[in-house]
Coordinates of C-alpha atoms in Angstrom, one line a residue:
Chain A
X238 CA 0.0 0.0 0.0
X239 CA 3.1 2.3 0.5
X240 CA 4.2 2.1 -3.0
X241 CA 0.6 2.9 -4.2
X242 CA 0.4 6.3 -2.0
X243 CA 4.0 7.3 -3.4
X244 CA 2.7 6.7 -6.4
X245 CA -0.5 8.6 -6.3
X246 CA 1.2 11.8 -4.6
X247 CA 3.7 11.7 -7.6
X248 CA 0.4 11.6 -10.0
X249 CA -1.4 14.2 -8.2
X250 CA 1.4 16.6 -8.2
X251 CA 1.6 16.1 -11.9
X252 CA -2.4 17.0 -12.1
X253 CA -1.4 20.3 -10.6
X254 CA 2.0 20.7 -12.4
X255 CA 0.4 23.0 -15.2
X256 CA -2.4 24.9 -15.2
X257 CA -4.5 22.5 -16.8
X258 CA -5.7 21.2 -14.0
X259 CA -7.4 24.3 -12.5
X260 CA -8.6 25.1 -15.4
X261 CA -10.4 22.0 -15.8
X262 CA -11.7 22.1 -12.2
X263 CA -13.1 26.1 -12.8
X264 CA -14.8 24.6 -16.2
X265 CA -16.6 21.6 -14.1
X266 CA -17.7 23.8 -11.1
X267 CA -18.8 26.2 -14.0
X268 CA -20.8 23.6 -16.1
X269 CA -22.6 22.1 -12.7
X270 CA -24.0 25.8 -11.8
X271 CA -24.7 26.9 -15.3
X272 CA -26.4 23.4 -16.2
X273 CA -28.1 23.3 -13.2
X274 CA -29.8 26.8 -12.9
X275 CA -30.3 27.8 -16.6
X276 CA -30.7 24.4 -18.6
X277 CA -32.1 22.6 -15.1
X278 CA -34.2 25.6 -14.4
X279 CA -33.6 25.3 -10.9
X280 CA -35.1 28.7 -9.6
X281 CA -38.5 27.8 -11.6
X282 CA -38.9 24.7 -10.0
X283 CA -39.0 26.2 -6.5
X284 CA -37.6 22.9 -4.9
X285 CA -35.3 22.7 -2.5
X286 CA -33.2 19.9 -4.0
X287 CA -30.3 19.2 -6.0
X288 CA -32.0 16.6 -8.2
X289 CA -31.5 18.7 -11.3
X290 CA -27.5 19.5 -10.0
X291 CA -26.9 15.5 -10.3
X292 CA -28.8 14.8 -13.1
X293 CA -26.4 17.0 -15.8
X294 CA -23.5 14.7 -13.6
X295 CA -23.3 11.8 -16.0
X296 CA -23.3 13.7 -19.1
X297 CA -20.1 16.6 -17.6
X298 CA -18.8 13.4 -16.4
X299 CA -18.7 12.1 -20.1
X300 CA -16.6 14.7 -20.9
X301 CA -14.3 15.5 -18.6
X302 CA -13.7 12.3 -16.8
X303 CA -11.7 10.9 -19.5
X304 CA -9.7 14.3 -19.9
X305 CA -8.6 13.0 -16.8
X306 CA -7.8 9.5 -17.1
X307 CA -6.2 10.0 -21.0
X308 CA -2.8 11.2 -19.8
X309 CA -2.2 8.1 -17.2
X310 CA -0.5 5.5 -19.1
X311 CA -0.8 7.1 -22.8
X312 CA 2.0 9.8 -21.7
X313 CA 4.3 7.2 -19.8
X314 CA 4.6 5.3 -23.0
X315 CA 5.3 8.0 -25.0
X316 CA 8.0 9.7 -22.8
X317 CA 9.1 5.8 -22.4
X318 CA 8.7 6.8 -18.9
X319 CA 6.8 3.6 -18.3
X320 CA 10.4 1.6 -18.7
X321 CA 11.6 3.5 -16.0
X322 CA 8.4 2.9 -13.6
X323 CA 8.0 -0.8 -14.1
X324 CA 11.7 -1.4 -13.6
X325 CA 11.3 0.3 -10.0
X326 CA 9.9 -2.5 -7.5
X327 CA 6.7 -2.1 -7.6
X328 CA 3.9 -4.4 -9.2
X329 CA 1.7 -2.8 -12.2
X330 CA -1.2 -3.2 -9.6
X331 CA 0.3 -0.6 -7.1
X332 CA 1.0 1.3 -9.8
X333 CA -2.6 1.0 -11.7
X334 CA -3.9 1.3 -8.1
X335 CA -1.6 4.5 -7.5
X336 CA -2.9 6.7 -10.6
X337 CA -6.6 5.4 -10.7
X338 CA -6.4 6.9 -7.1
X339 CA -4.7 10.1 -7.8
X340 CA -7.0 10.7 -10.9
X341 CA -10.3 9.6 -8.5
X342 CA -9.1 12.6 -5.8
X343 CA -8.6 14.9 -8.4
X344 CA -12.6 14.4 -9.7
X345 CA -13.7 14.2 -5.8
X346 CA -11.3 17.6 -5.4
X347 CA -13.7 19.4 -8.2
X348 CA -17.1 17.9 -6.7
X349 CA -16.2 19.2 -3.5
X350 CA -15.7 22.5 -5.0
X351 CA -19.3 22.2 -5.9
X352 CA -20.1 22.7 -2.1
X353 CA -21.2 26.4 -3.3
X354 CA -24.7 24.4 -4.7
X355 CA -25.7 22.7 -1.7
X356 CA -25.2 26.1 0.7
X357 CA -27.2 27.6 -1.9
X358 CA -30.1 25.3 -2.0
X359 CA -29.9 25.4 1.8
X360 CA -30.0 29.1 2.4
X361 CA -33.1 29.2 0.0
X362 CA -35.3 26.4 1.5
X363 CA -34.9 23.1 3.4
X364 CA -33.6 20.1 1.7
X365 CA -33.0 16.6 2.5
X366 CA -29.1 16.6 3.6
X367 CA -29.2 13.0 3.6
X368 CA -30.6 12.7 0.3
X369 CA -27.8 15.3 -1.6
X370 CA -25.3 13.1 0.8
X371 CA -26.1 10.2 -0.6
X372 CA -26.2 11.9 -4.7
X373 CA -22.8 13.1 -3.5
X374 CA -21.5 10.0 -2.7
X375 CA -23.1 8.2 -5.7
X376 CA -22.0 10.8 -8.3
X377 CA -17.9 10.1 -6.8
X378 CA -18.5 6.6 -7.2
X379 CA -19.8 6.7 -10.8
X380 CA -16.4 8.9 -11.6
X381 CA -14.7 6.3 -10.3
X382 CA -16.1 3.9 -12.6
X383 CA -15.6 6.7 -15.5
X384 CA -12.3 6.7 -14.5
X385 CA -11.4 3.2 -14.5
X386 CA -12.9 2.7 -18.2
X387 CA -11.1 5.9 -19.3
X388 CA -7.1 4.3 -17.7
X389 CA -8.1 1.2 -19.5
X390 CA -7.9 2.9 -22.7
X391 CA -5.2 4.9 -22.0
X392 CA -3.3 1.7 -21.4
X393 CA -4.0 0.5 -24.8
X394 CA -2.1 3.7 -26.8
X395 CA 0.0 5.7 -26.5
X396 CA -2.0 8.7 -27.8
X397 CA -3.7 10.8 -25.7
X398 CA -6.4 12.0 -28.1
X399 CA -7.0 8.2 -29.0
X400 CA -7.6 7.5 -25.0
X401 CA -9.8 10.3 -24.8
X402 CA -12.3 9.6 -27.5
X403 CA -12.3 5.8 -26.7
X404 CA -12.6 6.7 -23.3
X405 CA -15.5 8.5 -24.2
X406 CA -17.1 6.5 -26.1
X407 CA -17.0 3.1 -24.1
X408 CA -18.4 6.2 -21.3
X409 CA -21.0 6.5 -23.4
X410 CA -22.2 2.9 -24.2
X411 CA -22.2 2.6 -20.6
X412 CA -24.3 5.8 -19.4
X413 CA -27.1 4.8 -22.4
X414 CA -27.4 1.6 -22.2
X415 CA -30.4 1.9 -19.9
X416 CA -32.2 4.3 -22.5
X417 CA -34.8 3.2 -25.3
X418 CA -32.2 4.9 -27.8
X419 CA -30.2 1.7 -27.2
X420 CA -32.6 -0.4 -26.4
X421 CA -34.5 -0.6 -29.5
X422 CA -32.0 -1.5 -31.3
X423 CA -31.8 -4.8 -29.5
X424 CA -35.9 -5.0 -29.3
X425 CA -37.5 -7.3 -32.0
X426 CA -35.0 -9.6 -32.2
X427 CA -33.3 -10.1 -29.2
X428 CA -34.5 -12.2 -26.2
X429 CA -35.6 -10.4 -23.5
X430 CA -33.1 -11.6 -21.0
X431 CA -30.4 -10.3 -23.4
X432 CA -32.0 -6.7 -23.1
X433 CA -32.6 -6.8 -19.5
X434 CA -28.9 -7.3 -19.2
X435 CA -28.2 -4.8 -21.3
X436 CA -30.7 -2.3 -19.9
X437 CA -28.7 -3.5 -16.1
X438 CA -25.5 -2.2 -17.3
X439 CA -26.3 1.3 -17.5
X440 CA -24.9 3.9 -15.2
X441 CA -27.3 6.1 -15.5
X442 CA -30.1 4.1 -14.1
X443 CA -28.2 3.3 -10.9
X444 CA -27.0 6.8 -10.3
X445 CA -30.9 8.0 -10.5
X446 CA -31.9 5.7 -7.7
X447 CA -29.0 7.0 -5.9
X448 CA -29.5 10.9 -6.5
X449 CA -33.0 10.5 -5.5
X450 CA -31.6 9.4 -2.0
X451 CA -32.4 5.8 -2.5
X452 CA -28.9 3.6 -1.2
X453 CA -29.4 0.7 -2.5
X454 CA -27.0 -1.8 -1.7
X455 CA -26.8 -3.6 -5.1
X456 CA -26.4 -0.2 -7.5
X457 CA -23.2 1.1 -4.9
X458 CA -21.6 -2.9 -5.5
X459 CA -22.2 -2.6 -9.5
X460 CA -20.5 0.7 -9.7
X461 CA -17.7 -1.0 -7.2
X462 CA -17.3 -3.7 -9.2
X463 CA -17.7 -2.1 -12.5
X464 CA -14.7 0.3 -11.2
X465 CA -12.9 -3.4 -10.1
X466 CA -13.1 -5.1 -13.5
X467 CA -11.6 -2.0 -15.9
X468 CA -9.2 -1.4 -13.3
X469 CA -8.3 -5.6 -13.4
X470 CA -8.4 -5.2 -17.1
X471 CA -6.1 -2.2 -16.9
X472 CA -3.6 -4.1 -15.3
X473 CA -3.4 -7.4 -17.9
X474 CA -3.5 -4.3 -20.7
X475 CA -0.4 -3.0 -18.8
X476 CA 1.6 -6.1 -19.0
X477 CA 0.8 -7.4 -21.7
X478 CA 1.2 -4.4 -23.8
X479 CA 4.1 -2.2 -22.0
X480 CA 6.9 -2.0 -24.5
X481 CA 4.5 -1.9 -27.3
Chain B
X420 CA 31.4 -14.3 -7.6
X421 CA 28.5 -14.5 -10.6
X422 CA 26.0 -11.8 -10.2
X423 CA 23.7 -11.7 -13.2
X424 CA 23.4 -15.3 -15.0
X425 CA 21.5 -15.0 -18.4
X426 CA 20.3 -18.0 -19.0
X427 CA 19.2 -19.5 -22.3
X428 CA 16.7 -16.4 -23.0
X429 CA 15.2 -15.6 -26.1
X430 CA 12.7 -13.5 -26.7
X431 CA 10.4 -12.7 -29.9
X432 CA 7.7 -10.3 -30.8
X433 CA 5.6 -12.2 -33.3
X434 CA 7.6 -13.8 -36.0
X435 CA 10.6 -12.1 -35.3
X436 CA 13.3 -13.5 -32.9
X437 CA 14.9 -10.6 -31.1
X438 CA 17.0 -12.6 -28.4
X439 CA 18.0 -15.8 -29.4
X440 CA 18.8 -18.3 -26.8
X441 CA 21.3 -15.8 -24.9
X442 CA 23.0 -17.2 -22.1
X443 CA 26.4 -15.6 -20.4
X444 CA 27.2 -14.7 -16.9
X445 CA 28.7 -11.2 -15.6
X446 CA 30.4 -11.6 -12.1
X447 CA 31.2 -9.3 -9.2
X448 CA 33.8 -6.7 -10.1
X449 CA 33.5 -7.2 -14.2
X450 CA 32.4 -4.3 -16.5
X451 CA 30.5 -5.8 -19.1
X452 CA 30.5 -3.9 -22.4
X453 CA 27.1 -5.3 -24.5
X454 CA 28.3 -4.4 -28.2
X455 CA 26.2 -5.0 -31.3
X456 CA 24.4 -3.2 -34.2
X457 CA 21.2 -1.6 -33.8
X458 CA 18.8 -4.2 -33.2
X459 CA 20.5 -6.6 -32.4
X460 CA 18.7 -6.9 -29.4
X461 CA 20.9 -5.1 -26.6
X462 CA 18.2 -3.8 -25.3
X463 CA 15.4 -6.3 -25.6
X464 CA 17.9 -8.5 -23.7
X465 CA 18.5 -5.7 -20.6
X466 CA 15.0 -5.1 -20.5
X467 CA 14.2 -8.7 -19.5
X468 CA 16.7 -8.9 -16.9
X469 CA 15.3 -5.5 -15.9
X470 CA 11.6 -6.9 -15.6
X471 CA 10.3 -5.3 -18.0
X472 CA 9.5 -7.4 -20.4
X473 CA 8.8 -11.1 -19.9
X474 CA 11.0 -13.8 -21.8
X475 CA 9.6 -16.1 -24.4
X476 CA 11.6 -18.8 -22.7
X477 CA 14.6 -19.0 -20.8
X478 CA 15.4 -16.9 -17.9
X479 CA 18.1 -14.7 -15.8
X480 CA 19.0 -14.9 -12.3
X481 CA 20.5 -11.8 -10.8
X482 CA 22.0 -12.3 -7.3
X483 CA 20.6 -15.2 -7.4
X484 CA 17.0 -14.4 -7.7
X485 CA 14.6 -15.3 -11.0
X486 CA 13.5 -12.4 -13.2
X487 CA 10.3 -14.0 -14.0
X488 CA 9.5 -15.9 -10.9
X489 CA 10.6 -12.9 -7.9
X490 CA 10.4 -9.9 -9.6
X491 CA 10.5 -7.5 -7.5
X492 CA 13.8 -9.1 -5.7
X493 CA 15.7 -8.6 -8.7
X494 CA 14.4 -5.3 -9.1
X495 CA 15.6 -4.2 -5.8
X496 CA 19.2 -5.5 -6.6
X497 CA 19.2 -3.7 -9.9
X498 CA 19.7 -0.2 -10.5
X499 CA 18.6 0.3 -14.3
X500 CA 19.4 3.1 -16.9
X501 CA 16.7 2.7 -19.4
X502 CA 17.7 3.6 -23.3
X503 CA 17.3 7.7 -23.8
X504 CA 17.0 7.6 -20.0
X505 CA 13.7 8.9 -19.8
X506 CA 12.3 10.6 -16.5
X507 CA 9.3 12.5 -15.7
X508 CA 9.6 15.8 -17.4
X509 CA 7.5 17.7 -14.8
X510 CA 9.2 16.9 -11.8
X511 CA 12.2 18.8 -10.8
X512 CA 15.6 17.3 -10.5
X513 CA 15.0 17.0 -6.4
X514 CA 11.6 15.6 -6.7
X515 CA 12.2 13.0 -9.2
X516 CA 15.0 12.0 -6.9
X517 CA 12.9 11.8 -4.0
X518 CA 10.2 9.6 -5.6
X519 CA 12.2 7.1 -6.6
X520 CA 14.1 7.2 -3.2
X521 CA 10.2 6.4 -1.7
X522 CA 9.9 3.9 -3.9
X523 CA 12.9 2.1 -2.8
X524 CA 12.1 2.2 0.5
X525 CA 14.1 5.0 1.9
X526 CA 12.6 8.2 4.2
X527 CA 13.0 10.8 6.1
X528 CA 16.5 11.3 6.8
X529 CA 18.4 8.3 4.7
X530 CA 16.1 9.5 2.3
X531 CA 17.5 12.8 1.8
X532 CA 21.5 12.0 2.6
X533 CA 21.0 9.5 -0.3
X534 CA 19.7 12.2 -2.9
X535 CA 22.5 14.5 -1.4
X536 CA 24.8 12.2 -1.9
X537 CA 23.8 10.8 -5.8
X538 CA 24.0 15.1 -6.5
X539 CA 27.5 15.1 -5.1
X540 CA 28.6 12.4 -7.0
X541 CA 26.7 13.3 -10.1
X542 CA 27.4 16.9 -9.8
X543 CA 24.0 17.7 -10.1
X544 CA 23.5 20.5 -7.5
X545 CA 23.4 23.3 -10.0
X546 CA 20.1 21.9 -10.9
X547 CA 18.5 20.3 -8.1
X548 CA 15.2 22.5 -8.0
X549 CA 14.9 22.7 -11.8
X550 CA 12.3 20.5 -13.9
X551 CA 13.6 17.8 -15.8
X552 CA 12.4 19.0 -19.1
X553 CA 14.3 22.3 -19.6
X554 CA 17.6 20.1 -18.4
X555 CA 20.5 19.6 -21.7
X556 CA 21.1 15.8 -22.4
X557 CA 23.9 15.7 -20.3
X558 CA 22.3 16.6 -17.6
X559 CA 19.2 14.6 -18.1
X560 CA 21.6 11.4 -18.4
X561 CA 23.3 12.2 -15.3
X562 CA 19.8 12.3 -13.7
X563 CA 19.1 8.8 -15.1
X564 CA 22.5 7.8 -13.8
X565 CA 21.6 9.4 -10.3
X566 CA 18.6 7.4 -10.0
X567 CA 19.9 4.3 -11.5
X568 CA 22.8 4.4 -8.3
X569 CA 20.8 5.8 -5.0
X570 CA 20.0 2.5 -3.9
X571 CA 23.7 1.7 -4.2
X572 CA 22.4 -1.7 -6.1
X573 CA 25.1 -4.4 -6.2
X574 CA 23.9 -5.3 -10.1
X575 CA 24.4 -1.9 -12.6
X576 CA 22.7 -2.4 -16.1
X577 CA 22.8 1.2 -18.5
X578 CA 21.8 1.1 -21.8
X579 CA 23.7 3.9 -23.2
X580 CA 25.0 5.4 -20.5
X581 CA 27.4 7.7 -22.6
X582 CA 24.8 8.3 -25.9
X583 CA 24.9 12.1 -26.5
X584 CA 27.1 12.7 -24.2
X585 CA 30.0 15.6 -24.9
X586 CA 33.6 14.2 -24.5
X587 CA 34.0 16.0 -21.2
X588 CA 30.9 14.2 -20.4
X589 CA 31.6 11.0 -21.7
X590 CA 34.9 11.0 -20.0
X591 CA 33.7 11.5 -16.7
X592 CA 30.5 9.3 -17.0
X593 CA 33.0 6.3 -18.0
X594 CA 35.7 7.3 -14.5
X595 CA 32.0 7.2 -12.4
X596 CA 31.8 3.6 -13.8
X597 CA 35.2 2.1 -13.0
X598 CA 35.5 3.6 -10.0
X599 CA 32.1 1.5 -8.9
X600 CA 32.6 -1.4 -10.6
X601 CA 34.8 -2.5 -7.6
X602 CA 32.3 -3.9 -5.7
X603 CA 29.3 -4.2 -8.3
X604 CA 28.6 -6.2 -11.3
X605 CA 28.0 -3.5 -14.1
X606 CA 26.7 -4.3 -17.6
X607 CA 26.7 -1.3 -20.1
X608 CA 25.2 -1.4 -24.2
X609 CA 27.1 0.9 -26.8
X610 CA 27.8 0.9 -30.2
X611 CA 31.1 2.9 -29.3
X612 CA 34.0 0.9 -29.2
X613 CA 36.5 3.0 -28.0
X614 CA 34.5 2.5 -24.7
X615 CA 35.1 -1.1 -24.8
X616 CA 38.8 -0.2 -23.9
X617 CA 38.0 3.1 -22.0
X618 CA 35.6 0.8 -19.4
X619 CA 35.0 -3.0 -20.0
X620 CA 37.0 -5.4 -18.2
X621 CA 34.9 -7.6 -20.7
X622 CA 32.6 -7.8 -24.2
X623 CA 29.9 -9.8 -25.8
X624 CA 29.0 -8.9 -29.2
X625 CA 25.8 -10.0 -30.3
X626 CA 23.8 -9.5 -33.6
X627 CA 20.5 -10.7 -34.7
X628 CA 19.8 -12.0 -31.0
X629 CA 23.0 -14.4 -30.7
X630 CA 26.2 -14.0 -28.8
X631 CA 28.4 -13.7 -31.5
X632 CA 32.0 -13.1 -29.6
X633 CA 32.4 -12.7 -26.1
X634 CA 36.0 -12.1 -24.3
X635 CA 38.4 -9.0 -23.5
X636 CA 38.9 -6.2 -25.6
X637 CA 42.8 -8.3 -26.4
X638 CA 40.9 -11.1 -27.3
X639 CA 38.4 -8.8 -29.6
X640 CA 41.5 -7.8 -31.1
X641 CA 43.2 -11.4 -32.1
X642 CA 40.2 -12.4 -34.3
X643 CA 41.2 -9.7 -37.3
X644 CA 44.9 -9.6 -38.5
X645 CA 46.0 -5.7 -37.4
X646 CA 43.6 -6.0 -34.3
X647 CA 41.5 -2.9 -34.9
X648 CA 38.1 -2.9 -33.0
X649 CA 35.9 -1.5 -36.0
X650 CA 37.1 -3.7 -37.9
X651 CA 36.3 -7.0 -35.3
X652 CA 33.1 -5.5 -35.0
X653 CA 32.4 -5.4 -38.8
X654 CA 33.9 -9.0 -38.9
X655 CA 31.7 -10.5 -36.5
X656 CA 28.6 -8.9 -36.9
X657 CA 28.5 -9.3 -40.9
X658 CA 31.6 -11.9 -41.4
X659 CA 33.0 -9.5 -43.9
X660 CA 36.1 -7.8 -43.3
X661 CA 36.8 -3.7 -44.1
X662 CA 38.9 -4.1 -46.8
X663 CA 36.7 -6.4 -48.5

């Protein structure tokens, strides 16, 4: 676990080692008040709630998350960087470990900043803290799986730009593939089983259970273990493919 | 004593055979010079003794421990200059220093005489607080080299050590390596034979993944009539002599 924490300071200092990174954290705490009080139309609602704040989360997330992640193992294989690293005496799971978690702090860094939205709708009316707690905690969680899809493809190139958009894309697939967009693609001819599965993949539907306050036990252990399997694949991507 | 003991290794990427059944044996005290044309697999072969990359077949034992079996024993006994030695271009000279003194265990205090001593030796203290990437080549090498000897590692591999190195550079690169290989088991790649006789108490010239010659530089020298070096090394890698 040492190695994993040196590793993820060394990864968090290189967030912050440009300006980048604040810039990206001003456009995310930006794009959460704008969405949320002119396309949300929070005001006209007159409810104190931040259902509308969580539901523009998935789609920012879609974007930004794998700005994030692209950099993690694209860059180190460009610089060659990743010679040096894995020749250090470490495993590639402290290291996968180490940068998933640096890149995970980083996103909970710029939802914290969002903290201006819940004194907001708490000055104005009388919300259900427990509720927003519990959208707070499902929106990190869903980053985290964002983030663990968008390492996995940054292990399989070594451009960044290539990581991003398959990062977003295999996002996406994820986040919609509770919506009858997908859906009816797959309705006619598929068995129903096969859509139901399908339909149980998506992110989207678990993190609407969870924004409305609902914790239920079963969404929280498929984000978990959605996280766990790109994160395992990252690591097999890693060693199979590091000198390529 | 025998430090590092290649043992039948071979190594291919597809169809093509990098390392061919390699075996030799560097032992305590010996400066091994690792000639050979490009790709001829100099570095495909340090990179599996390194850890980085996993043989086809065969193995290396270094201080007696398996590369593929303990990996991260043999990566603690290393110290490893990768090819173009390439470190994290954000970091300043100190903090690069100081992450992969973390990662080999030291802190606090041994930590920091380590790092001050690797800058002595190095001469590095001019840019200590600078970032890597605004650092000439000579420095960045001697960065490598700093890293590469912090742990004081009884087994020294450097691929290049002296590539783009001025002759001022070169020259005191190659007196930093004799006066270690006392006590340590060095192995260094280069195309430049005059380091052969400047350093290497031994050589092994290999071409397309085979050992092709493998004694001192005097020995080299008996296999062409008028005992020039370029002209062993053209001999043995393509069997053709110069004035031919």
């Amino acid at each position: 676990m040492r190695n994993v924490w040196i590793i993820t300071r060394r990864e968090l200092a290189a967030y912050f080692s440009t300006p980048v990174a604040f810039v990206f954290i001003a456009i995310f705490v930006a794009m959460t008040g704008a969405l949320t009080f002119y396309i949300g139309r929070f005001f006209e609602r007159d409810q104190a709630t931040l259902d509308t704040f969580f539901a523009y989360h998935p789609f920012l997330y879609l974007a930004l998350v794998p700005a994030v992640s692209m950099r993690l193992w694209a860059e180190e294989r460009k610089t060659g960087t990743i010679e040096q690293l894995l020749t250090l005496p470490i495993t590639t799971t402290e290291a996968v470990l180490g940068k998933f978690i640096a890149a995970w702090l980083f996103c909970g860094i710029a939802l914290a900043l969002t903290v201006t939205m819940w004194i907001t709708v708490n000055v104005l009316g009388d919300p259900d803290n427990g509720a927003i707690m519990v959208g707070y905690i499902g929106s990190f969680l869903m980053a985290g799986a964002f983030l663990a899809i968008g390492i996995c493809m940054s292990a399989l190139t070594r451009n960044q730009i290539i990581a991003f958009i398959a990062g977003a894309v295999v996002c996406f697939l994820f986040t919609m593939s509770g919506l009858d967009l997908v859906l009816n693609i797959f309705r006619g001819w598929a068995p129903s089983a096969l859509i139901e599965t399908i339909a149980s993949f998506s992110f989207l539907s678990r993190f609407q259970s969870l924004t409305r306050g609902v914790v239920e036990v079963r969404d929280i252990i498929f984000l978990v273990s959605v996280t766990a399997f790109w994160l395992f694949a990252t690591v097999i991507f890693v060693d199979a493919r590091k000198a390529a | 004593m025998t430090m590092v003991e290649i043992d039948h290794l071979s190594k291919s990427f597809g169809d093509f055979r990098a390392v061919d059944d390699i075996s030799l044996t560097v032992s305590k005290g010996e400066v091994l010079g690792f000639l050979g044309p490009n790709g001829a697999g100099k570095t495909t072969t340090m990179r599996m003794v390194c850890g980085f990359l996993t043989p086809t077949s065969g193995t290396a034992r270094v201080c007696g421990h398996d590369v593929v079996t303990q990996s991260r024993a043999t990566k603690q006994v290393i110290g490893y200059l990768p090819e173009g030695s390439p470190s994290y271009d954000d970091m300043s000279v100190r903090n690069f220093l100081r992450f992969i003194a973390e990662i080999r265990g030291f802190t606090g205090q041994e930590r920091d005489d380590r790092i001050h001593r690797v800058v002595k030796r190095l001469d590095l203290g001019d840019v200590i607080e600078r970032p890597i990437d605004v650092l000439s080549k000579g420095y960045r090498r001697r960065v490598g080299l700093a890293q590469s000897i912090l742990h004081d590692p009884p087994v020294l591999i450097l691929d290049e050590p002296t590539d783009g190195l001025d002759p001022n550079q070169k020259h005191e690169v190659r007196g930093l390596i004799k006066e270690m290989s006392t006590d340590k088991a060095i192995v260094i790649s280069t195309h430049i034979l005059e380091e052969v006789e400047a350093v290497c108490s031994r050589a092994v010239i290999i071409g397309r993944g085979k050992v092709l010659a493998d004694g001192t530089a005097a020995d080299l020298r008996a296999l062409v009539p008028g005992g020039n070096l370029d002209e062993v090394f053209r001999f043995v890698t393509t069997g053709r002599q110069a004035a031919e």
